[in-house]
Amino acid sequence: MTLVKLDFSKGLLPAIIVDNQSQEVLMLAYMDETAFNKTVETKETWFYSRSRNEYWNKGATSGNKQIVRSIQYDCDGDTLLIKVDPLGPACHTGERTCFFQSVELEGGEESEAPGENQTIYSDLMEEIEDRKSTPVEGSYTNYLFTKGIDKIAKKLIEEAGEVIIAAKNNDKEELVSETSDLLYHCLVLLAEQGVALEDVEAELRKRSSKKGNAKKERPDIQKCSRRPTCSPTPSPRNGRPTTSRTGWSCSRVASRCCRSMRRWSMRCMRGASASRSRATARSSRPKASTGSASAPRPARPGCSSADRN
């Protein structure tokens, strides 16, 4: 079989951009040989704008870059199929894909609505954000929003500890359950702070694009240099200044949370280890014969049976 080479003599070649993970078609743009070579060289998508008559790098302005994973072309050598890891929406409207509109055909099968193929995380995040904007009486999510960041952070710490305990106990069913609780509370925290799930996905894609990132190559973690922003207020009882919790900065809240988490997790792990040790000791303890009287407990050194009684 004779392999066909790319033929740029026909002018601009259409380039179909596909999400490398979901295989979803993201957009269609055009490349000439120069744009193609820039794409191969930089491993980011470059196109030629027919309306502006200039080259453009996807995401150069918006930050929604596309990291190229593979490039294929068709049997005629005049159409490109490029798989990428997107670092944000592909469409200028903010939609994940440019193909989010559909044409209804009479008598045809019902087409999949835009966004119907999104993950459970997106579905859950939408419901959480809906609870935030439209409270529902008796909703646990609304209870967390009402209590605020302190309550949400406390629940997050508790669920993280439960995940650790389930893992230490090698309980897969409990680990799945507790991890689900942890992820749910993480999403509630994101919604409370106004952080979109897409921002986290974009950060994860950005990190996944860096292969072979050895630990020694990572920058040192800098401690937070900000001081607590609490404002002292006079105590109503003795006139001494006290600090309101509403003014705590990240350094104080984070340090208290981390200390509490470490203490609580260590207690839980020690308790889990002790429980396993007791269970092992019980299982290895010899059982008395059926019908026989239990052996008398041996006396302590220096004591007689009479002393014990």
PDB file of C-alpha atoms in Angstrom:
ATOM      1  CA  MET A   1       0.000   0.000   0.000  1.00  0.00           C
ATOM      2  CA  THR A   2       1.350   3.430  -0.993  1.00  0.00           C
ATOM      3  CA  LEU A   3       1.250   5.997   1.788  1.00  0.00           C
ATOM      4  CA  VAL A   4      -0.170   9.397   0.877  1.00  0.00           C
ATOM      5  CA  LYS A   5       1.654  12.481   2.130  1.00  0.00           C
ATOM      6  CA  LEU A   6       0.002  15.677   3.283  1.00  0.00           C
ATOM      7  CA  ASP A   7      -0.817  17.839   0.285  1.00  0.00           C
ATOM      8  CA  PHE A   8      -0.769  21.552   1.092  1.00  0.00           C
ATOM      9  CA  SER A   9      -0.803  22.442  -2.627  1.00  0.00           C
ATOM     10  CA  LYS A  10      -4.599  22.468  -2.446  1.00  0.00           C
ATOM     11  CA  GLY A  11      -4.455  25.432  -0.046  1.00  0.00           C
ATOM     12  CA  LEU A  12      -5.744  25.387   3.512  1.00  0.00           C
ATOM     13  CA  LEU A  13      -6.465  22.010   5.064  1.00  0.00           C
ATOM     14  CA  PRO A  14      -9.380  21.559   7.478  1.00  0.00           C
ATOM     15  CA  ALA A  15      -8.210  20.446  10.923  1.00  0.00           C
ATOM     16  CA  ILE A  16     -10.710  18.609  13.125  1.00  0.00           C
ATOM     17  CA  ILE A  17      -9.807  19.032  16.804  1.00  0.00           C
ATOM     18  CA  VAL A  18     -10.856  16.192  19.124  1.00  0.00           C
ATOM     19  CA  ASP A  19     -10.594  15.810  22.915  1.00  0.00           C
ATOM     20  CA  ASN A  20      -8.027  13.083  23.518  1.00  0.00           C
ATOM     21  CA  GLN A  21      -9.841  11.826  26.649  1.00  0.00           C
ATOM     22  CA  SER A  22     -13.534  11.955  25.751  1.00  0.00           C
ATOM     23  CA  GLN A  23     -13.093  11.726  21.935  1.00  0.00           C
ATOM     24  CA  GLU A  24     -15.527  14.634  21.647  1.00  0.00           C
ATOM     25  CA  VAL A  25     -15.191  16.867  18.576  1.00  0.00           C
ATOM     26  CA  LEU A  26     -14.229  20.315  19.859  1.00  0.00           C
ATOM     27  CA  MET A  27     -13.825  22.543  16.818  1.00  0.00           C
ATOM     28  CA  LEU A  28     -12.903  22.853  13.149  1.00  0.00           C
ATOM     29  CA  ALA A  29     -10.260  25.262  11.897  1.00  0.00           C
ATOM     30  CA  TYR A  30      -7.809  25.533   9.013  1.00  0.00           C
ATOM     31  CA  MET A  31      -4.058  25.071   8.652  1.00  0.00           C
ATOM     32  CA  ASP A  32      -1.552  25.773   5.948  1.00  0.00           C
ATOM     33  CA  GLU A  33       1.926  24.278   5.945  1.00  0.00           C
ATOM     34  CA  THR A  34       3.338  27.011   8.194  1.00  0.00           C
ATOM     35  CA  ALA A  35       0.576  26.614  10.801  1.00  0.00           C
ATOM     36  CA  PHE A  36       1.019  22.834  10.655  1.00  0.00           C
ATOM     37  CA  ASN A  37       4.771  23.101  11.250  1.00  0.00           C
ATOM     38  CA  LYS A  38       4.203  25.489  14.179  1.00  0.00           C
ATOM     39  CA  THR A  39       1.741  22.990  15.655  1.00  0.00           C
ATOM     40  CA  VAL A  40       4.239  20.135  15.378  1.00  0.00           C
ATOM     41  CA  GLU A  41       7.074  22.255  16.770  1.00  0.00           C
ATOM     42  CA  THR A  42       5.247  23.763  19.762  1.00  0.00           C
ATOM     43  CA  LYS A  43       2.797  20.879  20.392  1.00  0.00           C
ATOM     44  CA  GLU A  44       0.052  23.521  20.600  1.00  0.00           C
ATOM     45  CA  THR A  45      -2.589  24.136  17.934  1.00  0.00           C
ATOM     46  CA  TRP A  46      -1.877  26.893  15.399  1.00  0.00           C
ATOM     47  CA  PHE A  47      -4.321  27.893  12.664  1.00  0.00           C
ATOM     48  CA  TYR A  48      -4.674  30.323   9.782  1.00  0.00           C
ATOM     49  CA  SER A  49      -7.573  32.765  10.042  1.00  0.00           C
ATOM     50  CA  ARG A  50      -9.318  33.234   6.689  1.00  0.00           C
ATOM     51  CA  SER A  51     -11.149  36.332   7.906  1.00  0.00           C
ATOM     52  CA  ARG A  52      -8.130  38.088   9.451  1.00  0.00           C
ATOM     53  CA  ASN A  53      -5.504  36.660   7.084  1.00  0.00           C
ATOM     54  CA  GLU A  54      -3.134  35.853   9.936  1.00  0.00           C
ATOM     55  CA  TYR A  55      -1.876  32.966  12.050  1.00  0.00           C
ATOM     56  CA  TRP A  56      -3.269  32.438  15.502  1.00  0.00           C
ATOM     57  CA  ASN A  57      -2.359  30.222  18.414  1.00  0.00           C
ATOM     58  CA  LYS A  58      -5.411  28.775  20.174  1.00  0.00           C
ATOM     59  CA  GLY A  59      -5.540  30.060  23.759  1.00  0.00           C
ATOM     60  CA  ALA A  60      -2.808  32.677  23.342  1.00  0.00           C
ATOM     61  CA  THR A  61      -5.255  35.339  24.604  1.00  0.00           C
ATOM     62  CA  SER A  62      -7.829  33.354  26.607  1.00  0.00           C
ATOM     63  CA  GLY A  63      -5.442  30.810  28.116  1.00  0.00           C
ATOM     64  CA  ASN A  64      -7.579  27.965  26.727  1.00  0.00           C
ATOM     65  CA  LYS A  65      -4.674  26.282  24.983  1.00  0.00           C
ATOM     66  CA  GLN A  66      -4.808  22.861  23.364  1.00  0.00           C
ATOM     67  CA  ILE A  67      -1.915  20.475  24.022  1.00  0.00           C
ATOM     68  CA  VAL A  68      -1.427  18.250  20.974  1.00  0.00           C
ATOM     69  CA  ARG A  69      -1.321  14.516  21.662  1.00  0.00           C
ATOM     70  CA  SER A  70      -1.534  13.026  18.177  1.00  0.00           C
ATOM     71  CA  ILE A  71      -1.978  14.071  14.534  1.00  0.00           C
ATOM     72  CA  GLN A  72      -3.601  11.932  11.840  1.00  0.00           C
ATOM     73  CA  TYR A  73      -4.738  12.644   8.301  1.00  0.00           C
ATOM     74  CA  ASP A  74      -7.151  11.055   5.843  1.00  0.00           C
ATOM     75  CA  CYS A  75      -6.573   8.844   2.803  1.00  0.00           C
ATOM     76  CA  ASP A  76      -6.392  11.832   0.414  1.00  0.00           C
ATOM     77  CA  GLY A  77      -3.925  13.729   2.578  1.00  0.00           C
ATOM     78  CA  ASP A  78      -6.079  16.842   2.679  1.00  0.00           C
ATOM     79  CA  THR A  79      -7.831  16.662   6.085  1.00  0.00           C
ATOM     80  CA  LEU A  80      -6.230  16.633   9.535  1.00  0.00           C
ATOM     81  CA  LEU A  81      -7.479  14.945  12.706  1.00  0.00           C
ATOM     82  CA  ILE A  82      -5.725  16.345  15.781  1.00  0.00           C
ATOM     83  CA  LYS A  83      -6.289  14.972  19.292  1.00  0.00           C
ATOM     84  CA  VAL A  84      -5.580  17.381  22.118  1.00  0.00           C
ATOM     85  CA  ASP A  85      -5.826  17.897  25.862  1.00  0.00           C
ATOM     86  CA  PRO A  86      -7.836  21.145  26.116  1.00  0.00           C
ATOM     87  CA  LEU A  87      -6.951  23.554  28.916  1.00  0.00           C
ATOM     88  CA  GLY A  88     -10.335  25.238  28.682  1.00  0.00           C
ATOM     89  CA  PRO A  89     -13.398  25.644  26.460  1.00  0.00           C
ATOM     90  CA  ALA A  90     -12.818  25.373  22.705  1.00  0.00           C
ATOM     91  CA  CYS A  91     -15.624  27.714  21.697  1.00  0.00           C
ATOM     92  CA  HIS A  92     -15.421  31.516  21.944  1.00  0.00           C
ATOM     93  CA  THR A  93     -18.905  31.443  23.536  1.00  0.00           C
ATOM     94  CA  GLY A  94     -17.507  29.620  26.554  1.00  0.00           C
ATOM     95  CA  GLU A  95     -18.983  26.260  25.562  1.00  0.00           C
ATOM     96  CA  ARG A  96     -16.704  23.262  25.843  1.00  0.00           C
ATOM     97  CA  THR A  97     -17.216  22.422  22.161  1.00  0.00           C
ATOM     98  CA  CYS A  98     -18.164  24.548  19.166  1.00  0.00           C
ATOM     99  CA  PHE A  99     -20.703  21.874  18.190  1.00  0.00           C
ATOM    100  CA  PHE A 100     -23.273  22.486  20.918  1.00  0.00           C
ATOM    101  CA  GLN A 101     -26.261  23.226  18.651  1.00  0.00           C
ATOM    102  CA  SER A 102     -28.345  20.665  16.802  1.00  0.00           C
ATOM    103  CA  VAL A 103     -30.884  20.480  13.984  1.00  0.00           C
ATOM    104  CA  GLU A 104     -34.027  18.483  14.697  1.00  0.00           C
ATOM    105  CA  LEU A 105     -34.933  16.140  11.835  1.00  0.00           C
ATOM    106  CA  GLU A 106     -38.558  15.228  11.290  1.00  0.00           C
ATOM    107  CA  GLY A 107     -39.054  11.573  12.072  1.00  0.00           C
ATOM    108  CA  GLY A 108     -35.422  11.214  13.076  1.00  0.00           C
ATOM    109  CA  GLU A 109     -34.067   9.933  16.346  1.00  0.00           C
ATOM    110  CA  GLU A 110     -33.945  12.380  19.214  1.00  0.00           C
ATOM    111  CA  SER A 111     -30.493  13.923  19.264  1.00  0.00           C
ATOM    112  CA  GLU A 112     -28.453  14.097  22.412  1.00  0.00           C
ATOM    113  CA  ALA A 113     -28.879  17.439  24.131  1.00  0.00           C
ATOM    114  CA  PRO A 114     -25.755  19.561  24.610  1.00  0.00           C
ATOM    115  CA  GLY A 115     -23.971  18.689  27.832  1.00  0.00           C
ATOM    116  CA  GLU A 116     -25.787  15.350  28.146  1.00  0.00           C
ATOM    117  CA  ASN A 117     -22.509  13.452  27.953  1.00  0.00           C
ATOM    118  CA  GLN A 118     -20.910  15.276  30.836  1.00  0.00           C
ATOM    119  CA  THR A 119     -19.542  13.412  33.820  1.00  0.00           C
ATOM    120  CA  ILE A 120     -21.254  12.747  37.141  1.00  0.00           C
ATOM    121  CA  TYR A 121     -18.969  15.364  38.688  1.00  0.00           C
ATOM    122  CA  SER A 122     -20.408  18.034  36.397  1.00  0.00           C
ATOM    123  CA  ASP A 123     -23.960  16.895  37.139  1.00  0.00           C
ATOM    124  CA  LEU A 124     -23.327  16.988  40.870  1.00  0.00           C
ATOM    125  CA  MET A 125     -21.624  20.383  40.683  1.00  0.00           C
ATOM    126  CA  GLU A 126     -24.585  21.822  38.755  1.00  0.00           C
ATOM    127  CA  GLU A 127     -26.997  20.557  41.400  1.00  0.00           C
ATOM    128  CA  ILE A 128     -24.847  21.991  44.216  1.00  0.00           C
ATOM    129  CA  GLU A 129     -24.666  25.393  42.494  1.00  0.00           C
ATOM    130  CA  ASP A 130     -28.413  25.254  41.924  1.00  0.00           C
ATOM    131  CA  ARG A 131     -28.938  24.672  45.655  1.00  0.00           C
ATOM    132  CA  LYS A 132     -26.724  27.675  46.349  1.00  0.00           C
ATOM    133  CA  SER A 133     -28.750  29.988  44.083  1.00  0.00           C
ATOM    134  CA  THR A 134     -32.154  28.421  44.833  1.00  0.00           C
ATOM    135  CA  PRO A 135     -32.231  27.109  48.436  1.00  0.00           C
ATOM    136  CA  VAL A 136     -34.441  24.132  49.225  1.00  0.00           C
ATOM    137  CA  GLU A 137     -35.799  23.674  52.735  1.00  0.00           C
ATOM    138  CA  GLY A 138     -34.318  20.653  54.488  1.00  0.00           C
ATOM    139  CA  SER A 139     -31.440  20.334  52.012  1.00  0.00           C
ATOM    140  CA  TYR A 140     -28.145  19.214  53.562  1.00  0.00           C
ATOM    141  CA  THR A 141     -26.256  21.182  50.910  1.00  0.00           C
ATOM    142  CA  ASN A 142     -28.088  24.356  51.900  1.00  0.00           C
ATOM    143  CA  TYR A 143     -27.360  23.580  55.549  1.00  0.00           C
ATOM    144  CA  LEU A 144     -23.640  23.591  54.733  1.00  0.00           C
ATOM    145  CA  PHE A 145     -23.916  26.845  52.783  1.00  0.00           C
ATOM    146  CA  THR A 146     -25.791  28.441  55.677  1.00  0.00           C
ATOM    147  CA  LYS A 147     -23.146  27.382  58.234  1.00  0.00           C
ATOM    148  CA  GLY A 148     -20.381  28.683  55.993  1.00  0.00           C
ATOM    149  CA  ILE A 149     -16.757  27.869  55.332  1.00  0.00           C
ATOM    150  CA  ASP A 150     -15.906  26.771  58.896  1.00  0.00           C
ATOM    151  CA  LYS A 151     -18.528  23.993  58.862  1.00  0.00           C
ATOM    152  CA  ILE A 152     -17.652  22.888  55.315  1.00  0.00           C
ATOM    153  CA  ALA A 153     -13.932  22.779  56.159  1.00  0.00           C
ATOM    154  CA  LYS A 154     -14.646  20.757  59.308  1.00  0.00           C
ATOM    155  CA  LYS A 155     -16.699  18.210  57.338  1.00  0.00           C
ATOM    156  CA  LEU A 156     -13.947  17.995  54.737  1.00  0.00           C
ATOM    157  CA  ILE A 157     -11.409  17.143  57.430  1.00  0.00           C
ATOM    158  CA  GLU A 158     -13.733  14.536  58.959  1.00  0.00           C
ATOM    159  CA  GLU A 159     -14.385  12.844  55.607  1.00  0.00           C
ATOM    160  CA  ALA A 160     -10.656  12.808  54.777  1.00  0.00           C
ATOM    161  CA  GLY A 161     -10.031  11.026  58.061  1.00  0.00           C
ATOM    162  CA  GLU A 162     -12.772   8.483  57.311  1.00  0.00           C
ATOM    163  CA  VAL A 163     -11.122   7.766  53.950  1.00  0.00           C
ATOM    164  CA  ILE A 164      -7.816   7.119  55.717  1.00  0.00           C
ATOM    165  CA  ILE A 165      -9.442   4.765  58.228  1.00  0.00           C
ATOM    166  CA  ALA A 166     -11.203   2.805  55.468  1.00  0.00           C
ATOM    167  CA  ALA A 167      -7.904   2.440  53.617  1.00  0.00           C
ATOM    168  CA  LYS A 168      -6.040   1.348  56.771  1.00  0.00           C
ATOM    169  CA  ASN A 169      -8.745  -1.252  57.440  1.00  0.00           C
ATOM    170  CA  ASN A 170      -8.557  -2.523  53.830  1.00  0.00           C
ATOM    171  CA  ASP A 171     -12.319  -2.046  53.552  1.00  0.00           C
ATOM    172  CA  LYS A 172     -12.918  -1.347  49.843  1.00  0.00           C
ATOM    173  CA  GLU A 173     -16.676  -0.879  50.155  1.00  0.00           C
ATOM    174  CA  GLU A 174     -16.240   1.646  52.962  1.00  0.00           C
ATOM    175  CA  LEU A 175     -13.402   3.330  51.036  1.00  0.00           C
ATOM    176  CA  VAL A 176     -15.667   3.894  48.028  1.00  0.00           C
ATOM    177  CA  SER A 177     -18.419   5.279  50.258  1.00  0.00           C
ATOM    178  CA  GLU A 178     -16.154   7.619  52.222  1.00  0.00           C
ATOM    179  CA  THR A 179     -14.366   8.810  49.079  1.00  0.00           C
ATOM    180  CA  SER A 180     -17.754   9.728  47.596  1.00  0.00           C
ATOM    181  CA  ASP A 181     -18.511  11.775  50.716  1.00  0.00           C
ATOM    182  CA  LEU A 182     -15.116  13.471  50.464  1.00  0.00           C
ATOM    183  CA  LEU A 183     -15.569  14.386  46.792  1.00  0.00           C
ATOM    184  CA  TYR A 184     -19.057  15.745  47.468  1.00  0.00           C
ATOM    185  CA  HIS A 185     -17.794  18.023  50.244  1.00  0.00           C
ATOM    186  CA  CYS A 186     -14.908  19.136  48.011  1.00  0.00           C
ATOM    187  CA  LEU A 187     -17.421  20.239  45.381  1.00  0.00           C
ATOM    188  CA  VAL A 188     -19.470  22.072  48.021  1.00  0.00           C
ATOM    189  CA  LEU A 189     -16.310  23.878  49.102  1.00  0.00           C
ATOM    190  CA  LEU A 190     -15.551  24.884  45.498  1.00  0.00           C
ATOM    191  CA  ALA A 191     -19.082  26.198  45.032  1.00  0.00           C
ATOM    192  CA  GLU A 192     -18.930  28.129  48.320  1.00  0.00           C
ATOM    193  CA  GLN A 193     -15.681  29.762  47.186  1.00  0.00           C
ATOM    194  CA  GLY A 194     -16.996  30.506  43.691  1.00  0.00           C
ATOM    195  CA  VAL A 195     -14.506  28.193  41.939  1.00  0.00           C
ATOM    196  CA  ALA A 196     -15.763  26.457  38.792  1.00  0.00           C
ATOM    197  CA  LEU A 197     -15.169  22.742  38.290  1.00  0.00           C
ATOM    198  CA  GLU A 198     -13.789  23.593  34.835  1.00  0.00           C
ATOM    199  CA  ASP A 199     -10.945  25.512  36.502  1.00  0.00           C
ATOM    200  CA  VAL A 200      -9.891  22.382  38.389  1.00  0.00           C
ATOM    201  CA  GLU A 201     -10.194  20.259  35.229  1.00  0.00           C
ATOM    202  CA  ALA A 202      -8.046  22.748  33.308  1.00  0.00           C
ATOM    203  CA  GLU A 203      -5.381  22.652  36.032  1.00  0.00           C
ATOM    204  CA  LEU A 204      -5.358  18.850  35.994  1.00  0.00           C
ATOM    205  CA  ARG A 205      -4.998  18.808  32.209  1.00  0.00           C
ATOM    206  CA  LYS A 206      -2.174  21.313  32.461  1.00  0.00           C
ATOM    207  CA  ARG A 207      -0.385  19.087  34.952  1.00  0.00           C
ATOM    208  CA  SER A 208      -1.013  15.924  32.941  1.00  0.00           C
ATOM    209  CA  SER A 209       0.665  17.544  29.956  1.00  0.00           C
ATOM    210  CA  LYS A 210       3.952  17.629  31.908  1.00  0.00           C
ATOM    211  CA  LYS A 211       5.300  14.119  31.637  1.00  0.00           C
ATOM    212  CA  GLY A 212       8.249  12.888  33.688  1.00  0.00           C
ATOM    213  CA  ASN A 213       7.887  15.594  36.327  1.00  0.00           C
ATOM    214  CA  ALA A 214      10.306  14.235  38.924  1.00  0.00           C
ATOM    215  CA  LYS A 215       9.848  15.225  42.550  1.00  0.00           C
ATOM    216  CA  LYS A 216      13.281  16.860  42.688  1.00  0.00           C
ATOM    217  CA  GLU A 217      12.282  19.129  39.788  1.00  0.00           C
ATOM    218  CA  ARG A 218       9.273  20.536  41.602  1.00  0.00           C
ATOM    219  CA  PRO A 219       9.608  23.966  43.200  1.00  0.00           C
ATOM    220  CA  ASP A 220       9.851  24.126  46.974  1.00  0.00           C
ATOM    221  CA  ILE A 221       6.560  24.792  48.730  1.00  0.00           C
ATOM    222  CA  GLN A 222       6.664  28.260  50.224  1.00  0.00           C
ATOM    223  CA  LYS A 223       4.970  28.867  53.547  1.00  0.00           C
ATOM    224  CA  CYS A 224       2.188  31.425  53.566  1.00  0.00           C
ATOM    225  CA  SER A 225       3.759  34.742  54.525  1.00  0.00           C
ATOM    226  CA  ARG A 226       0.489  36.504  55.196  1.00  0.00           C
ATOM    227  CA  ARG A 227      -0.208  37.400  58.794  1.00  0.00           C
ATOM    228  CA  PRO A 228      -3.595  36.827  60.385  1.00  0.00           C
ATOM    229  CA  THR A 229      -5.940  39.623  59.417  1.00  0.00           C
ATOM    230  CA  CYS A 230      -8.014  39.397  62.579  1.00  0.00           C
ATOM    231  CA  SER A 231      -8.995  42.692  64.136  1.00  0.00           C
ATOM    232  CA  PRO A 232      -8.847  42.767  67.961  1.00  0.00           C
ATOM    233  CA  THR A 233     -12.086  43.814  69.638  1.00  0.00           C
ATOM    234  CA  PRO A 234     -12.610  44.610  73.348  1.00  0.00           C
ATOM    235  CA  SER A 235     -14.048  41.784  75.397  1.00  0.00           C
ATOM    236  CA  PRO A 236     -17.396  42.687  77.018  1.00  0.00           C
ATOM    237  CA  ARG A 237     -16.300  41.005  80.255  1.00  0.00           C
ATOM    238  CA  ASN A 238     -12.799  42.244  81.041  1.00  0.00           C
ATOM    239  CA  GLY A 239     -12.054  44.783  78.333  1.00  0.00           C
ATOM    240  CA  ARG A 240      -9.145  42.745  76.970  1.00  0.00           C
ATOM    241  CA  PRO A 241      -8.873  42.483  73.181  1.00  0.00           C
ATOM    242  CA  THR A 242     -10.184  39.318  71.573  1.00  0.00           C
ATOM    243  CA  THR A 243     -10.050  38.133  67.981  1.00  0.00           C
ATOM    244  CA  SER A 244     -13.102  37.470  65.850  1.00  0.00           C
ATOM    245  CA  ARG A 245     -12.979  34.230  63.872  1.00  0.00           C
ATOM    246  CA  THR A 246     -14.555  35.933  60.869  1.00  0.00           C
ATOM    247  CA  GLY A 247     -11.328  37.812  60.281  1.00  0.00           C
ATOM    248  CA  TRP A 248      -8.958  34.851  60.245  1.00  0.00           C
ATOM    249  CA  SER A 249      -6.597  34.624  57.324  1.00  0.00           C
ATOM    250  CA  CYS A 250      -5.534  31.449  55.560  1.00  0.00           C
ATOM    251  CA  SER A 251      -2.459  30.983  57.762  1.00  0.00           C
ATOM    252  CA  ARG A 252      -4.377  30.674  61.025  1.00  0.00           C
ATOM    253  CA  VAL A 253      -7.325  28.644  59.722  1.00  0.00           C
ATOM    254  CA  ALA A 254      -5.107  26.281  57.729  1.00  0.00           C
ATOM    255  CA  SER A 255      -2.709  25.695  60.610  1.00  0.00           C
ATOM    256  CA  ARG A 256      -5.552  24.903  63.024  1.00  0.00           C
ATOM    257  CA  CYS A 257      -7.199  22.595  60.478  1.00  0.00           C
ATOM    258  CA  CYS A 258      -3.924  20.780  59.745  1.00  0.00           C
ATOM    259  CA  ARG A 259      -3.140  20.290  63.440  1.00  0.00           C
ATOM    260  CA  SER A 260      -6.651  19.004  64.123  1.00  0.00           C
ATOM    261  CA  MET A 261      -6.464  16.716  61.116  1.00  0.00           C
ATOM    262  CA  ARG A 262      -3.128  15.249  62.161  1.00  0.00           C
ATOM    263  CA  ARG A 263      -4.244  14.646  65.764  1.00  0.00           C
ATOM    264  CA  TRP A 264      -7.589  13.186  64.734  1.00  0.00           C
ATOM    265  CA  SER A 265      -6.105  10.973  62.010  1.00  0.00           C
ATOM    266  CA  MET A 266      -3.396   9.627  64.323  1.00  0.00           C
ATOM    267  CA  ARG A 267      -5.972   8.772  66.987  1.00  0.00           C
ATOM    268  CA  CYS A 268      -8.122   7.015  64.391  1.00  0.00           C
ATOM    269  CA  MET A 269      -5.200   5.063  62.950  1.00  0.00           C
ATOM    270  CA  ARG A 270      -4.015   4.034  66.419  1.00  0.00           C
ATOM    271  CA  GLY A 271      -7.548   2.943  67.230  1.00  0.00           C
ATOM    272  CA  ALA A 272      -7.847   0.962  64.002  1.00  0.00           C
ATOM    273  CA  SER A 273      -4.483  -0.743  64.626  1.00  0.00           C
ATOM    274  CA  ALA A 274      -5.459  -1.556  68.205  1.00  0.00           C
ATOM    275  CA  SER A 275      -8.766  -3.041  67.033  1.00  0.00           C
ATOM    276  CA  ARG A 276      -6.978  -5.282  64.549  1.00  0.00           C
ATOM    277  CA  SER A 277      -4.489  -6.364  67.227  1.00  0.00           C
ATOM    278  CA  ARG A 278      -7.278  -7.240  69.657  1.00  0.00           C
ATOM    279  CA  ALA A 279      -9.112  -9.177  66.957  1.00  0.00           C
ATOM    280  CA  THR A 280      -5.941 -11.120  66.117  1.00  0.00           C
ATOM    281  CA  ALA A 281      -5.310 -11.884  69.786  1.00  0.00           C
ATOM    282  CA  ARG A 282      -8.867 -13.147  70.262  1.00  0.00           C
ATOM    283  CA  SER A 283      -8.679 -15.395  67.219  1.00  0.00           C
ATOM    284  CA  SER A 284      -5.365 -16.920  68.341  1.00  0.00           C
ATOM    285  CA  ARG A 285      -6.496 -17.495  71.951  1.00  0.00           C
ATOM    286  CA  PRO A 286      -7.040 -21.264  72.691  1.00  0.00           C
ATOM    287  CA  LYS A 287     -10.648 -22.202  73.299  1.00  0.00           C
ATOM    288  CA  ALA A 288     -11.742 -24.314  76.290  1.00  0.00           C
ATOM    289  CA  SER A 289     -12.994 -27.848  75.589  1.00  0.00           C
ATOM    290  CA  THR A 290     -16.780 -28.286  75.487  1.00  0.00           C
ATOM    291  CA  GLY A 291     -18.151 -29.241  78.865  1.00  0.00           C
ATOM    292  CA  SER A 292     -14.944 -28.690  80.754  1.00  0.00           C
ATOM    293  CA  ALA A 293     -14.667 -26.186  83.529  1.00  0.00           C
ATOM    294  CA  SER A 294     -12.683 -23.090  82.842  1.00  0.00           C
ATOM    295  CA  ALA A 295      -9.184 -23.154  84.243  1.00  0.00           C
ATOM    296  CA  PRO A 296      -8.620 -20.985  87.314  1.00  0.00           C
ATOM    297  CA  ARG A 297      -6.837 -17.736  86.707  1.00  0.00           C
ATOM    298  CA  PRO A 298      -3.178 -18.045  87.790  1.00  0.00           C
ATOM    299  CA  ALA A 299      -2.201 -16.119  90.894  1.00  0.00           C
ATOM    300  CA  ARG A 300       0.096 -13.141  90.678  1.00  0.00           C
ATOM    301  CA  PRO A 301       3.671 -13.730  91.898  1.00  0.00           C
ATOM    302  CA  GLY A 302       3.850 -13.456  95.655  1.00  0.00           C
ATOM    303  CA  CYS A 303       0.070 -13.903  96.122  1.00  0.00           C
ATOM    304  CA  SER A 304      -1.880 -16.977  97.082  1.00  0.00           C
ATOM    305  CA  SER A 305      -5.311 -17.967  95.905  1.00  0.00           C
ATOM    306  CA  ALA A 306      -6.600 -17.036  99.339  1.00  0.00           C
ATOM    307  CA  ASP A 307      -5.178 -13.539  98.953  1.00  0.00           C
ATOM    308  CA  ARG A 308      -6.989 -13.174  95.670  1.00  0.00           C
ATOM    309  CA  ASN A 309     -10.302 -14.246  97.074  1.00  0.00           C
TER     310      ASN A 309
END
